[in-house]
Amino acid sequence: MSTVEDLDINPRIKTSLKKVGLTTFGQILTLSIQDIQRLAKLSQGEVTGVKTAIAQQVVCHPNITALDIQRGTEKCPKDLKIVKLSTGCQQIDEALRGGILTQGITEISGESAAGKTQLCLQLCITVQLPREQGGLSGGAAYICTEDAFPSKRLGQMISFFKQRSAEHQQVAFGDNIFIEHIPDLDALNSCIHQKLPHLLSGGSVKLVIIDSVAALFRCDYELKDMYRRSKHMASLAASLQQLSSKYCLPIVCVNQVTDSMTGTVKKTIPALGLAWSNQLTCRLSLSRTGREVDLPKRTLSGALIGGFSTSVRSLEVVFAPHLPNITLMYVIDQEGIKALT
Ligand SMILES: Nc1ncnc2c1ncn2[C@@H]1O[C@H](COP(=O)(O)OP(=O)(O)OP(=O)(O)O)[C@@H](O)[C@H]1O
Ligand SMILES: [Mg+2]
């Protein structure tokens, strides 16, 4: 519907507009009221009426607020909804309002054994699920910089994940994860500027994980090179942001923590400092609480074969554009990461 013929206005006005060739909405909207008055010999009130009638036809979105878009409420049109990637745990997804943002860089920081790699492995599985199940229907690129990729642990997680639903049984989750081992920053640069764009342009990879960014920057730069290091980090983060926006996918970067002294109080803060933090869209911080719980150990078929004691961990949203600062407790078992209920 885009011609004056479709408007519910006085037929005399329609005829006047058509006589001078003003037939489409585009023509009428791009001319000023005075120009249309002069050309079609209409009054100011009549032309304003025509413009208002057109505006009512072309406005297709109801009044929505930024909060509606941010929260993805029912009022938010589908094309404006911000897609999230499920973490694989319903309670964690609910706390994160759907999961990991599919735009920008999400950092997962935390001490050793906090569960950073476990969460990343879980995302490599969930990303392969269809949209309606919280995935992005694509594979993952996993860039390892420190330890070897934990293939055995991924295999275990996949086996347990497949038990959750009959339709997952036939999916070869392990075949859609592209692993790259990176020994230094030069290799990371060439991976991000050459290999990764090539891989992402194929459209089958919908998640990029770097585990971890801190290790390379810590090793390759000395303390006196801080300025150069900051510039390098900013340019790397900018390239990652560009990839995220071009291919509409989440980039997840793992970061370690360092000790910081405030007076006599010692606390841990994410490594790499402000130059890196300023480039992030969202920061999640994982840590071990020191509290232990006993969890059951089961076979793939669900039979109980014993138990084990594990640390209760916490996941804190340090900052995110769509979330308040919240903390929730979780544990890691054979299946992966799950909220403590
Ligand atoms: N099969 C499993 N069953 C139960 N818990 C497991 C299993 N595999 C790993 N974990 C738990 O996960 C922890 C390791 O988590 P993860 O590898 O994610 O740490 P991380 O935060 O990546 O640490 P780092 O910074 O050293 O890489 C182990 O300490 C253990 O508690
Ligand atoms: Mg790790």
GROMACS .gro file of C-alpha atoms in nm, residues 136-333:
model
  198
  136LEU     CA    1   2.237  -2.023   1.679
  137SER     CA    2   2.230  -2.323   1.443
  138GLY     CA    3   2.603  -2.306   1.381
  139GLY     CA    4   2.942  -2.433   1.485
  140ALA     CA    5   3.214  -2.279   1.702
  141ALA     CA    6   3.572  -2.166   1.648
  142TYR     CA    7   3.780  -2.238   1.960
  143ILE     CA    8   4.113  -2.058   1.981
  144CYS     CA    9   4.338  -2.208   2.251
  145THR     CA   10   4.640  -2.011   2.363
  146GLU     CA   11   4.757  -2.196   2.673
  147ASP     CA   12   4.649  -2.550   2.738
  148ALA     CA   13   4.569  -2.813   2.480
  149PHE     CA   14   4.202  -2.823   2.385
  150PRO     CA   15   4.020  -3.051   2.636
  151SER     CA   16   3.877  -3.288   2.375
  152LYS     CA   17   3.814  -3.569   2.622
  153ARG     CA   18   3.612  -3.347   2.854
  154LEU     CA   19   3.416  -3.206   2.558
  155GLY     CA   20   3.340  -3.564   2.450
  156GLN     CA   21   3.206  -3.643   2.798
  157MET     CA   22   2.988  -3.330   2.802
  158ILE     CA   23   2.852  -3.412   2.455
  159SER     CA   24   2.767  -3.768   2.559
  160PHE     CA   25   2.569  -3.645   2.860
  161PHE     CA   26   2.410  -3.363   2.658
  162LYS     CA   27   2.282  -3.611   2.401
  163GLN     CA   28   2.099  -3.801   2.677
  164ARG     CA   29   1.883  -3.496   2.749
  165SER     CA   30   1.669  -3.528   2.440
  166ALA     CA   31   1.602  -3.788   2.172
  167GLU     CA   32   1.646  -3.532   1.892
  168HIS     CA   33   2.003  -3.455   2.009
  169GLN     CA   34   2.107  -3.821   1.975
  170GLN     CA   35   2.182  -3.802   1.604
  171VAL     CA   36   2.366  -3.467   1.609
  172ALA     CA   37   2.744  -3.491   1.563
  173PHE     CA   38   2.820  -3.202   1.802
  174GLY     CA   39   3.193  -3.275   1.796
  175ASP     CA   40   3.219  -3.220   1.419
  176ASN     CA   41   3.125  -2.852   1.427
  177ILE     CA   42   3.397  -2.719   1.654
  178PHE     CA   43   3.703  -2.578   1.478
  179ILE     CA   44   4.006  -2.575   1.705
  180GLU     CA   45   4.313  -2.358   1.657
  181HIS     CA   46   4.618  -2.361   1.883
  182ILE     CA   47   4.791  -2.024   1.898
  183PRO     CA   48   5.142  -2.000   2.042
  184ASP     CA   49   5.198  -1.620   2.031
  185LEU     CA   50   5.048  -1.281   1.943
  186ASP     CA   51   5.169  -1.291   1.581
  187ALA     CA   52   4.978  -1.613   1.529
  188LEU     CA   53   4.672  -1.461   1.702
  189ASN     CA   54   4.687  -1.156   1.472
  190SER     CA   55   4.703  -1.368   1.162
  191CYS     CA   56   4.424  -1.591   1.291
  192ILE     CA   57   4.192  -1.295   1.364
  193HIS     CA   58   4.270  -1.101   1.046
  194GLN     CA   59   4.294  -1.386   0.796
  195LYS     CA   60   4.181  -1.732   0.903
  196LEU     CA   61   3.882  -1.626   1.113
  197PRO     CA   62   3.719  -1.390   0.855
  198HIS     CA   63   3.762  -1.665   0.595
  199LEU     CA   64   3.601  -1.925   0.823
  200LEU     CA   65   3.318  -1.692   0.933
  201SER     CA   66   3.237  -1.585   0.577
  202GLY     CA   67   3.126  -1.945   0.513
  203GLY     CA   68   2.835  -1.878   0.753
  204SER     CA   69   2.852  -2.208   0.938
  205VAL     CA   70   3.041  -2.080   1.245
  206LYS     CA   71   2.829  -1.879   1.490
  207LEU     CA   72   3.053  -1.852   1.797
  208VAL     CA   73   3.417  -1.754   1.850
  209ILE     CA   74   3.598  -1.836   2.174
  210ILE     CA   75   3.948  -1.725   2.272
  211ASP     CA   76   4.075  -1.920   2.574
  212SER     CA   77   4.256  -1.713   2.688
  213VAL     CA   78   4.355  -1.361   2.581
  214ALA     CA   79   4.552  -1.280   2.895
  215ALA     CA   80   4.820  -1.545   2.852
  216LEU     CA   81   4.956  -1.407   2.523
  217PHE     CA   82   4.962  -1.043   2.627
  218ARG     CA   83   5.130  -1.134   2.953
  219CYS     CA   84   5.407  -1.331   2.783
  220ASP     CA   85   5.471  -1.120   2.473
  221TYR     CA   86   5.506  -0.776   2.632
  222GLU     CA   87   5.738  -0.655   2.903
  223LEU     CA   88   5.634  -0.401   3.165
  224LYS     CA   89   5.813  -0.114   2.985
  225ASP     CA   90   5.604  -0.178   2.672
  226MET     CA   91   5.269  -0.097   2.839
  227TYR     CA   92   5.172   0.174   2.588
  228ARG     CA   93   5.234  -0.050   2.286
  229ARG     CA   94   5.052  -0.335   2.461
  230SER     CA   95   4.745  -0.119   2.525
  231LYS     CA   96   4.735  -0.009   2.161
  232HIS     CA   97   4.768  -0.366   2.043
  233MET     CA   98   4.489  -0.485   2.275
  234ALA     CA   99   4.257  -0.207   2.161
  235SER     CA  100   4.315  -0.286   1.795
  236LEU     CA  101   4.264  -0.659   1.853
  237ALA     CA  102   3.940  -0.594   2.042
  238ALA     CA  103   3.822  -0.358   1.766
  239SER     CA  104   3.881  -0.630   1.506
  240LEU     CA  105   3.685  -0.877   1.718
  241GLN     CA  106   3.399  -0.628   1.759
  242GLN     CA  107   3.392  -0.584   1.381
  243LEU     CA  108   3.373  -0.959   1.325
  244SER     CA  109   3.094  -0.986   1.580
  245SER     CA  110   2.891  -0.714   1.415
  246LYS     CA  111   2.958  -0.825   1.056
  247TYR     CA  112   2.865  -1.189   1.117
  248CYS     CA  113   2.614  -1.130   1.404
  249LEU     CA  114   2.785  -1.368   1.644
  250PRO     CA  115   2.912  -1.365   2.001
  251ILE     CA  116   3.284  -1.344   2.071
  252VAL     CA  117   3.372  -1.493   2.408
  253CYS     CA  118   3.714  -1.413   2.556
  254VAL     CA  119   3.849  -1.587   2.863
  255ASN     CA  120   4.060  -1.374   3.093
  256GLN     CA  121   4.258  -1.462   3.402
  257VAL     CA  122   4.272  -1.259   3.721
  258THR     CA  123   4.558  -1.091   3.903
  259ASP     CA  124   4.596  -0.991   4.267
  260SER     CA  125   4.540  -0.627   4.352
  261MET     CA  126   4.618  -0.456   4.683
  262THR     CA  127   4.384  -0.181   4.805
  263GLY     CA  128   4.544  -0.064   5.129
  264THR     CA  129   4.594  -0.386   5.322
  265VAL     CA  130   4.306  -0.568   5.147
  266LYS     CA  131   4.402  -0.814   4.877
  267LYS     CA  132   4.148  -0.883   4.602
  268THR     CA  133   4.154  -1.030   4.255
  269ILE     CA  134   4.079  -0.824   3.947
  270PRO     CA  135   4.063  -0.930   3.579
  271ALA     CA  136   4.400  -0.919   3.406
  272LEU     CA  137   4.488  -0.682   3.117
  273GLY     CA  138   4.365  -0.360   3.279
  274LEU     CA  139   4.143  -0.076   3.158
  275ALA     CA  140   4.266  -0.069   2.797
  276TRP     CA  141   4.112  -0.412   2.752
  277SER     CA  142   3.809  -0.369   2.983
  278ASN     CA  143   3.694  -0.062   2.788
  279GLN     CA  144   3.654  -0.272   2.474
  280LEU     CA  145   3.418  -0.526   2.630
  281THR     CA  146   3.041  -0.542   2.595
  282CYS     CA  147   2.983  -0.767   2.893
  283ARG     CA  148   3.200  -0.907   3.173
  284LEU     CA  149   3.112  -1.221   3.368
  285SER     CA  150   3.329  -1.311   3.663
  286LEU     CA  151   3.356  -1.669   3.788
  287SER     CA  152   3.507  -1.775   4.120
  288ARG     CA  153   3.522  -2.058   4.369
  289THR     CA  154   3.342  -1.977   4.694
  290GLY     CA  155   3.533  -2.215   4.921
  291ARG     CA  156   3.206  -2.396   5.008
  292GLU     CA  157   3.193  -2.764   4.906
  293VAL     CA  158   2.889  -2.976   4.811
  294ASP     CA  159   2.849  -3.348   4.749
  295LEU     CA  160   2.709  -3.436   4.407
  296PRO     CA  161   2.600  -3.772   4.267
  297LYS     CA  162   2.808  -3.945   4.000
  298ARG     CA  163   2.605  -4.121   3.732
  299THR     CA  164   2.661  -4.334   3.424
  300LEU     CA  165   2.532  -4.215   3.088
  301SER     CA  166   2.215  -4.416   3.140
  302GLY     CA  167   2.153  -4.232   3.469
  303ALA     CA  168   2.252  -4.513   3.710
  304LEU     CA  169   2.406  -4.387   4.034
  305ILE     CA  170   2.769  -4.503   4.071
  306GLY     CA  171   2.885  -4.291   4.363
  307GLY     CA  172   2.942  -3.931   4.451
  308PHE     CA  173   3.206  -3.661   4.461
  309SER     CA  174   3.272  -3.340   4.642
  310THR     CA  175   3.310  -3.019   4.444
  311SER     CA  176   3.342  -2.649   4.507
  312VAL     CA  177   3.038  -2.422   4.487
  313ARG     CA  178   3.121  -2.149   4.236
  314SER     CA  179   2.975  -1.806   4.178
  315LEU     CA  180   2.895  -1.630   3.851
  316GLU     CA  181   2.874  -1.253   3.877
  317VAL     CA  182   2.756  -1.015   3.606
  318VAL     CA  183   3.013  -0.738   3.656
  319PHE     CA  184   2.872  -0.525   3.372
  320ALA     CA  185   2.641  -0.580   3.078
  321PRO     CA  186   2.422  -0.347   2.875
  322HIS     CA  187   2.108  -0.549   2.945
  323LEU     CA  188   2.162  -0.683   3.297
  324PRO     CA  189   2.191  -0.560   3.655
  325ASN     CA  190   2.483  -0.665   3.873
  326ILE     CA  191   2.370  -1.011   3.986
  327THR     CA  192   2.545  -1.316   4.131
  328LEU     CA  193   2.433  -1.676   4.118
  329MET     CA  194   2.582  -1.999   4.249
  330TYR     CA  195   2.666  -2.294   4.028
  331VAL     CA  196   2.847  -2.627   4.032
  332ILE     CA  197   3.031  -2.839   3.776
  333ASP     CA  198   2.956  -3.206   3.737
   0.00000   0.00000   0.00000
